[in-house]
mmCIF file of C-alpha atoms in Angstrom:
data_model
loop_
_atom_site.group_PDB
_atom_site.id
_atom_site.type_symbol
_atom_site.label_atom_id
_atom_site.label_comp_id
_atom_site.label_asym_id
_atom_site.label_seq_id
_atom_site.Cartn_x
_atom_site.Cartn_y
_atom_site.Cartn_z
ATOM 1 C CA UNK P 1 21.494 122.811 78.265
ATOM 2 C CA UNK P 2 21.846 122.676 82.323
ATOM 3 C CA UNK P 3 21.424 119.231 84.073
ATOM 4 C CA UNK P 4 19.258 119.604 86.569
ATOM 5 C CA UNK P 5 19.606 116.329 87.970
ATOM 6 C CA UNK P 6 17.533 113.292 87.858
ATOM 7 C CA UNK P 7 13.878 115.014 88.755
ATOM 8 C CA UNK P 8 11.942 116.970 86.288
ATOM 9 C CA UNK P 9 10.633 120.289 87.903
ATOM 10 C CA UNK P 10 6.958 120.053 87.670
ATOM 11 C CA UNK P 11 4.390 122.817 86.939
ATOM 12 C CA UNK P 12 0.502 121.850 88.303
ATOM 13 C CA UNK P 13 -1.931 124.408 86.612
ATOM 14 C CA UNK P 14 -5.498 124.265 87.116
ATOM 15 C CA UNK P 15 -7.210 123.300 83.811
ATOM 16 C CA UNK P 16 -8.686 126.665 82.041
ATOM 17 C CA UNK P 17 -5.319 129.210 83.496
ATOM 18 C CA UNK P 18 -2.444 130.300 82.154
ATOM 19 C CA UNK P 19 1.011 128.684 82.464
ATOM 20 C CA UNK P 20 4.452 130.146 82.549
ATOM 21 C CA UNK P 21 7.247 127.753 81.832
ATOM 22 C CA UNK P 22 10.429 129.570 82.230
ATOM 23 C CA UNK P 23 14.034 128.804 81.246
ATOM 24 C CA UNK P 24 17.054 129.821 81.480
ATOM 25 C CA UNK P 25 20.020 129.511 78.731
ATOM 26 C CA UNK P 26 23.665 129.807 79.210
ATOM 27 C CA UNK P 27 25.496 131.648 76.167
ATOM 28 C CA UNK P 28 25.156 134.992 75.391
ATOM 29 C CA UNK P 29 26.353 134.300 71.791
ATOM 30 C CA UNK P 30 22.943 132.379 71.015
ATOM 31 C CA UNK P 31 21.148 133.917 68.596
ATOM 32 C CA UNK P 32 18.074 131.613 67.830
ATOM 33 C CA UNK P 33 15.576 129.884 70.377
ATOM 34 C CA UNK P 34 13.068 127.241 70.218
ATOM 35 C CA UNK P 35 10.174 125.826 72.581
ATOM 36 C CA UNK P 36 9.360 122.210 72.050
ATOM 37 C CA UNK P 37 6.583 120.129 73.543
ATOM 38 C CA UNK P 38 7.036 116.431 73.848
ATOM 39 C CA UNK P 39 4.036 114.103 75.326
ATOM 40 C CA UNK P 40 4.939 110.484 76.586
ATOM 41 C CA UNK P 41 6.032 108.104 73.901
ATOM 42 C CA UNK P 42 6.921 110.787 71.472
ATOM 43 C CA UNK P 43 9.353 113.005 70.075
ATOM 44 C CA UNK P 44 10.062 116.828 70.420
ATOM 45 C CA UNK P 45 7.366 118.499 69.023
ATOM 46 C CA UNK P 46 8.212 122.179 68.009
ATOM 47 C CA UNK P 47 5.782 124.752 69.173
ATOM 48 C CA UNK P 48 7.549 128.158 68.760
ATOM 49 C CA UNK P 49 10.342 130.273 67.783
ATOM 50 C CA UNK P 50 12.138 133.584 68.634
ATOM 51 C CA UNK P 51 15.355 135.040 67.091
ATOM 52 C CA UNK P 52 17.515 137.151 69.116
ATOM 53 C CA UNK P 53 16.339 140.143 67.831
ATOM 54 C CA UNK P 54 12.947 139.975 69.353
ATOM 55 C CA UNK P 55 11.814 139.952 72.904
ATOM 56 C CA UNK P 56 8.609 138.955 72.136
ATOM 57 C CA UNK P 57 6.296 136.847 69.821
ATOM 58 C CA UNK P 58 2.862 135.176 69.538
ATOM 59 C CA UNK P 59 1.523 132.147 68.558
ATOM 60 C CA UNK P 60 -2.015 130.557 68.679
ATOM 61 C CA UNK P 61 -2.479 130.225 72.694
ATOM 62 C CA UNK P 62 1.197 129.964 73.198
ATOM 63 C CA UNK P 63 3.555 133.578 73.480
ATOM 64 C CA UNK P 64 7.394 133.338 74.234
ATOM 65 C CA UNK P 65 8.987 136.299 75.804
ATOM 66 C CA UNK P 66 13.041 136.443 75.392
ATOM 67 C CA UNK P 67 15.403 138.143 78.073
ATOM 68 C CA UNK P 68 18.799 138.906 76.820
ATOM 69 C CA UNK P 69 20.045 140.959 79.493
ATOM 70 C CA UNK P 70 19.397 138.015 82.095
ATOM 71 C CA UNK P 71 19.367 135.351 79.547
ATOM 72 C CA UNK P 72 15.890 134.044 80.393
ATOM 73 C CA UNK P 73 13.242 132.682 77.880
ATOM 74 C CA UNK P 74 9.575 131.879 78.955
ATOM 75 C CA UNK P 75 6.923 130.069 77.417
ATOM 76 C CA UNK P 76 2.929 131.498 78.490
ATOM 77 C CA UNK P 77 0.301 129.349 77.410
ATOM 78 C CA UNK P 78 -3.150 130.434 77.794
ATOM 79 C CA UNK P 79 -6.032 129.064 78.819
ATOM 80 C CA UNK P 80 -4.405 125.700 79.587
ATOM 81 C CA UNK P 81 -6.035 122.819 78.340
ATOM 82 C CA UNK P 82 -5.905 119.104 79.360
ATOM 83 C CA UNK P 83 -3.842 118.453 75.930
ATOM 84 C CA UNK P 84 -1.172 120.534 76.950
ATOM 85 C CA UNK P 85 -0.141 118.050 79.512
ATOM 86 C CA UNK P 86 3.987 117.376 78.782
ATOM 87 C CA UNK P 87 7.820 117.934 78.961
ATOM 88 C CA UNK P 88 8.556 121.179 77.690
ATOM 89 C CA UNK P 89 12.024 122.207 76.925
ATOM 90 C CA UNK P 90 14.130 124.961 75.503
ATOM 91 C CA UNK P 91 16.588 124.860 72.745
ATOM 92 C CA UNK P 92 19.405 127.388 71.960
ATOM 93 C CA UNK P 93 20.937 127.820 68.759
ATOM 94 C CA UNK P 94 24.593 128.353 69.103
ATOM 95 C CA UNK P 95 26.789 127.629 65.732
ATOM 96 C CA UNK P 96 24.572 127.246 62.908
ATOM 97 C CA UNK P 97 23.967 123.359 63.541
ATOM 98 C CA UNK P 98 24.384 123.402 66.991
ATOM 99 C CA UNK P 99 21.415 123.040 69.432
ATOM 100 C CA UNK P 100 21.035 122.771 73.321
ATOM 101 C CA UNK P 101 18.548 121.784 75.241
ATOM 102 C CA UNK P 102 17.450 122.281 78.660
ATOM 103 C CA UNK P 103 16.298 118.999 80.393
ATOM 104 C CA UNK P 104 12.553 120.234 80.469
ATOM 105 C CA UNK P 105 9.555 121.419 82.881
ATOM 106 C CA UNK P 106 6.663 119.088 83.201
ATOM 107 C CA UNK P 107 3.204 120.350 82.951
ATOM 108 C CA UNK P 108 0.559 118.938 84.637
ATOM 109 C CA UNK P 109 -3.087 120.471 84.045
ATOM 110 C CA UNK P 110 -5.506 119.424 86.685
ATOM 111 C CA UNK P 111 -9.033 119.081 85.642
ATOM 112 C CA UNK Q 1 4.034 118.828 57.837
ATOM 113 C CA UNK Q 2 7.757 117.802 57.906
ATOM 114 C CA UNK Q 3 7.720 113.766 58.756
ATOM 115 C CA UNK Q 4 10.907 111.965 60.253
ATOM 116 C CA UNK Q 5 10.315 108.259 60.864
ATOM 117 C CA UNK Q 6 12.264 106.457 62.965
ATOM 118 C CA UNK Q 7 12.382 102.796 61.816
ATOM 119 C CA UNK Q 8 11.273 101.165 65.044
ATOM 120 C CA UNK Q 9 9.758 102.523 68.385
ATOM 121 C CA UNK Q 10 11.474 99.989 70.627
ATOM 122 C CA UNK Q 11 14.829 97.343 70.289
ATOM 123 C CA UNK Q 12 16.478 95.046 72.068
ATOM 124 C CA UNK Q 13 20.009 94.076 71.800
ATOM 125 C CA UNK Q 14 22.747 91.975 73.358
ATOM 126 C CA UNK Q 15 26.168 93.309 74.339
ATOM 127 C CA UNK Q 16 28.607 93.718 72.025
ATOM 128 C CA UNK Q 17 26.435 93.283 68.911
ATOM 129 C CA UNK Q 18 26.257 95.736 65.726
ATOM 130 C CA UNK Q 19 23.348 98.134 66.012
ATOM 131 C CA UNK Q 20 21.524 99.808 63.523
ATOM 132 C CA UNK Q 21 19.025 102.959 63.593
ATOM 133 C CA UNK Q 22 17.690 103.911 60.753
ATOM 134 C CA UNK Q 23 15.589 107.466 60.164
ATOM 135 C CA UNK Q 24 13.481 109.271 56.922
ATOM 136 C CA UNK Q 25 12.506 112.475 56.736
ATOM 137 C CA UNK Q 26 10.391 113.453 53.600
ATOM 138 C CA UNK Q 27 10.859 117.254 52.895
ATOM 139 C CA UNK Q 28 13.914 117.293 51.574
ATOM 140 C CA UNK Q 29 15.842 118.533 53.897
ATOM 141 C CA UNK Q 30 20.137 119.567 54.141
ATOM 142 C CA UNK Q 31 20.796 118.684 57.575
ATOM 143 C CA UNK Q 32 19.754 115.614 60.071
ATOM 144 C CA UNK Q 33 20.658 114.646 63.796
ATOM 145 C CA UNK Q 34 20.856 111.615 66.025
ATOM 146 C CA UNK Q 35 19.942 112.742 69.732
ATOM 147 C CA UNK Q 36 20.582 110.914 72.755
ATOM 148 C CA UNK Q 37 17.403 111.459 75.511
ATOM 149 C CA UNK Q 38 18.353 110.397 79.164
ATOM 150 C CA UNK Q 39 16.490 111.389 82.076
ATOM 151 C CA UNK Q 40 17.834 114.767 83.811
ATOM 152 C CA UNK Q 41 20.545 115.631 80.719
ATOM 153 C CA UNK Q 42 18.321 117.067 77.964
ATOM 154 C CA UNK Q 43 19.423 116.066 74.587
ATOM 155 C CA UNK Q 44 22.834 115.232 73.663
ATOM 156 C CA UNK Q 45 23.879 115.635 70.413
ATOM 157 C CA UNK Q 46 25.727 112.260 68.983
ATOM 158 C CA UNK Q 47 26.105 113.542 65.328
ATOM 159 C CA UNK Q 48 25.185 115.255 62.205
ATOM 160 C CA UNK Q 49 24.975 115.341 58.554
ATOM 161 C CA UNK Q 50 24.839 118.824 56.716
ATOM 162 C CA UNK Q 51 24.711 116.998 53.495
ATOM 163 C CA UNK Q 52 25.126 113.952 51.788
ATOM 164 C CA UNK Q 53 28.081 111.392 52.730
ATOM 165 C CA UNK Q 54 28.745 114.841 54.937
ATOM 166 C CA UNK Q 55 28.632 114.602 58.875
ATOM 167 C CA UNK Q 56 30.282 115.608 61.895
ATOM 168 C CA UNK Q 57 31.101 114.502 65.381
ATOM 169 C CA UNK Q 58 28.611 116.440 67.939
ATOM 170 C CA UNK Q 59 29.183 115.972 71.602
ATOM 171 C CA UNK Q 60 29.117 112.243 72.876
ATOM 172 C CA UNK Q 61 30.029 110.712 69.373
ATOM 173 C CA UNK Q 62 32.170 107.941 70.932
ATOM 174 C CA UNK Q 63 31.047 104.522 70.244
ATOM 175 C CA UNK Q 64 28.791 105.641 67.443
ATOM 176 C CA UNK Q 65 29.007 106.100 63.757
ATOM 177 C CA UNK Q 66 26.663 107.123 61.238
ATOM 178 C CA UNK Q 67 25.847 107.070 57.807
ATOM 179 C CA UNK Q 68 24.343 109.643 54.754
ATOM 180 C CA UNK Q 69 24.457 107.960 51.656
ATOM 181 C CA UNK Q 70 21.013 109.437 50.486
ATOM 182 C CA UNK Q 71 19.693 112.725 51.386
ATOM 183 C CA UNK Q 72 16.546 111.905 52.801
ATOM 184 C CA UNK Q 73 18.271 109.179 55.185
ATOM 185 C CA UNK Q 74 20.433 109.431 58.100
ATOM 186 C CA UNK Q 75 21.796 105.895 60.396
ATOM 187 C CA UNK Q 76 23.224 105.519 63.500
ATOM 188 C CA UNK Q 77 25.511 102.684 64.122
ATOM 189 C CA UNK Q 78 26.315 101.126 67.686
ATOM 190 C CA UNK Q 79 29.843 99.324 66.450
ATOM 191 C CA UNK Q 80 29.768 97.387 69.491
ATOM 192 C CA UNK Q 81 26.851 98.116 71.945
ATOM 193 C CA UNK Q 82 27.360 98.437 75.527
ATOM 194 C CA UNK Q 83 24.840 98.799 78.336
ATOM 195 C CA UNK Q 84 25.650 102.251 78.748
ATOM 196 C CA UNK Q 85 24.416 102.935 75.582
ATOM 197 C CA UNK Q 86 20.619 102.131 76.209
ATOM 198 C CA UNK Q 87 18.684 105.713 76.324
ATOM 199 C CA UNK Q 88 15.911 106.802 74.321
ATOM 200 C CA UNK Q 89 17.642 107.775 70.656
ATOM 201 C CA UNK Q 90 16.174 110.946 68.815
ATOM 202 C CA UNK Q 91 16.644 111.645 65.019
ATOM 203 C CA UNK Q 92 15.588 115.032 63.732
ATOM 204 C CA UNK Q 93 16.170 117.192 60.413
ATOM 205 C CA UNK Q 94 15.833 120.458 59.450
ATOM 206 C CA UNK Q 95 16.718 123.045 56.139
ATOM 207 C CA UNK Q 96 20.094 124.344 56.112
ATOM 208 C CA UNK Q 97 19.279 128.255 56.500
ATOM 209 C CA UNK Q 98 19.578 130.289 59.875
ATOM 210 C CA UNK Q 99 17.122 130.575 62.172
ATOM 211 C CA UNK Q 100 15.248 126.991 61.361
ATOM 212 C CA UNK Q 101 13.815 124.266 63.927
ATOM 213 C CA UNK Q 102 14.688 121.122 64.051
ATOM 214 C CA UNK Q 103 11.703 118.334 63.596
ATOM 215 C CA UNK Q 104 12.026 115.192 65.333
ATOM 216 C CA UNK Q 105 11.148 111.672 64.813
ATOM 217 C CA UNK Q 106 9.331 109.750 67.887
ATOM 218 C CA UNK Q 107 12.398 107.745 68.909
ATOM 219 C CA UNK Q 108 13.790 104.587 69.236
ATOM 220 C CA UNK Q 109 13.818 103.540 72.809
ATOM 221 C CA UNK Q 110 16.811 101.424 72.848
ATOM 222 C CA UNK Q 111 17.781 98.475 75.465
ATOM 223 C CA UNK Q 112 21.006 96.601 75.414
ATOM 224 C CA UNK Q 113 21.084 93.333 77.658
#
């Protein structure tokens, strides 16, 4: 994962639009990626998955889009909802057992 | 749902004592994780266990030690804790087969004095 120094970058949506939470992973060699959501107090929370062999995939509100040739990931959530104020970060799956993580993007929905 | 308890939410230690972390996960799963959480450096993987009395050092495993004696539980052992070693301490599990998540506990938010 990249340290991005001591302050989160913060996303501010408006309560009811969509977000984009974007990251950006560093080996070309990972195969396997995973959004996680984690609210104050608590632990990682997984939300979705993509292997490397898809650019694309769906969940319930939530879509990740994967970029290979630019080695970009993105998480969309739609319709953003007061709940889906939190940290969310990336994970890349390297070696079988071995995860990264990016440091995280803070959501912040405004009522 | 996959459950990993951590055994307590918040500790305080002295210097130089012998720490313990304890974490349970309940679906029977191959491989667990002790995570390291400190503001501005993501996740930083300590160790892990692909199987019982099995583990491996991950990336910041000095000062640490751990132990698998049963599958379902994985500890984390401070030999001698330091200050430097307060952070927010993350346990997580998942099946050993490709393309799986790991699940995470709720931490143990750690203080040494």
């Amino acid at each position: 994962g990249e340290n991005v120094g001591l302050h989160l970058p913060t996303l501010s949506v408006q309560e009811g639009d969509n977000s984009i939470i974007n990251c950006a992973y560093s080996n070309s060699a990972s195969d396997y990626f995973i959004w996680y959501k984690q609210e104050s107090g608590k632990g990682p929370q997984f939300i979705i998955d993509i292997r490397s062999n898809m650019d694309k995939r769906q969940g319930q509100r939530v879509t990740v889009l994967l970029n290979k040739t630019v080695k970009h990931l993105s998480l969309q959530i739609a319709a953003t909802q007061p709940g889906d104020s939190a940290v969310y970060f990336c994970a890349e799956n390297r070696d079988f057992n071995k995860f990264y993580f990016g440091s995280g993007t803070k959501l912040n929905v405004k009522p | 749902d996959v459950k990993v308890t951590q055994s307590s939410r918040y500790l305080v230690k002295r210097t130089g004592e012998k720490v313990f972390l304890e974490c349970v996960q309940d679906m029977d799963h191959e491989n667990m994780f002790w995570y390291r959480q400190d503001p501005g450096l993501g996740l930083r993987l300590i160790y892990f266990s692909y199987d019982v009395k099995m583990k491996e050092k991950g990336d910041i495993p000095e000062g640490y030690s751990v132990s698998r004696e049963k599958k379902e539980r994985f500890s984390l052992i401070l030999e001698s804790a330091s200050t430097n070693q307060t952070s927010m301490y993350l346990c997580a599990s998942r099946r050993q087969y490709s393309n799986q998540p790991q699940h995470f506990g709720d931490g143990t938010r750690l203080s040494i004095l």
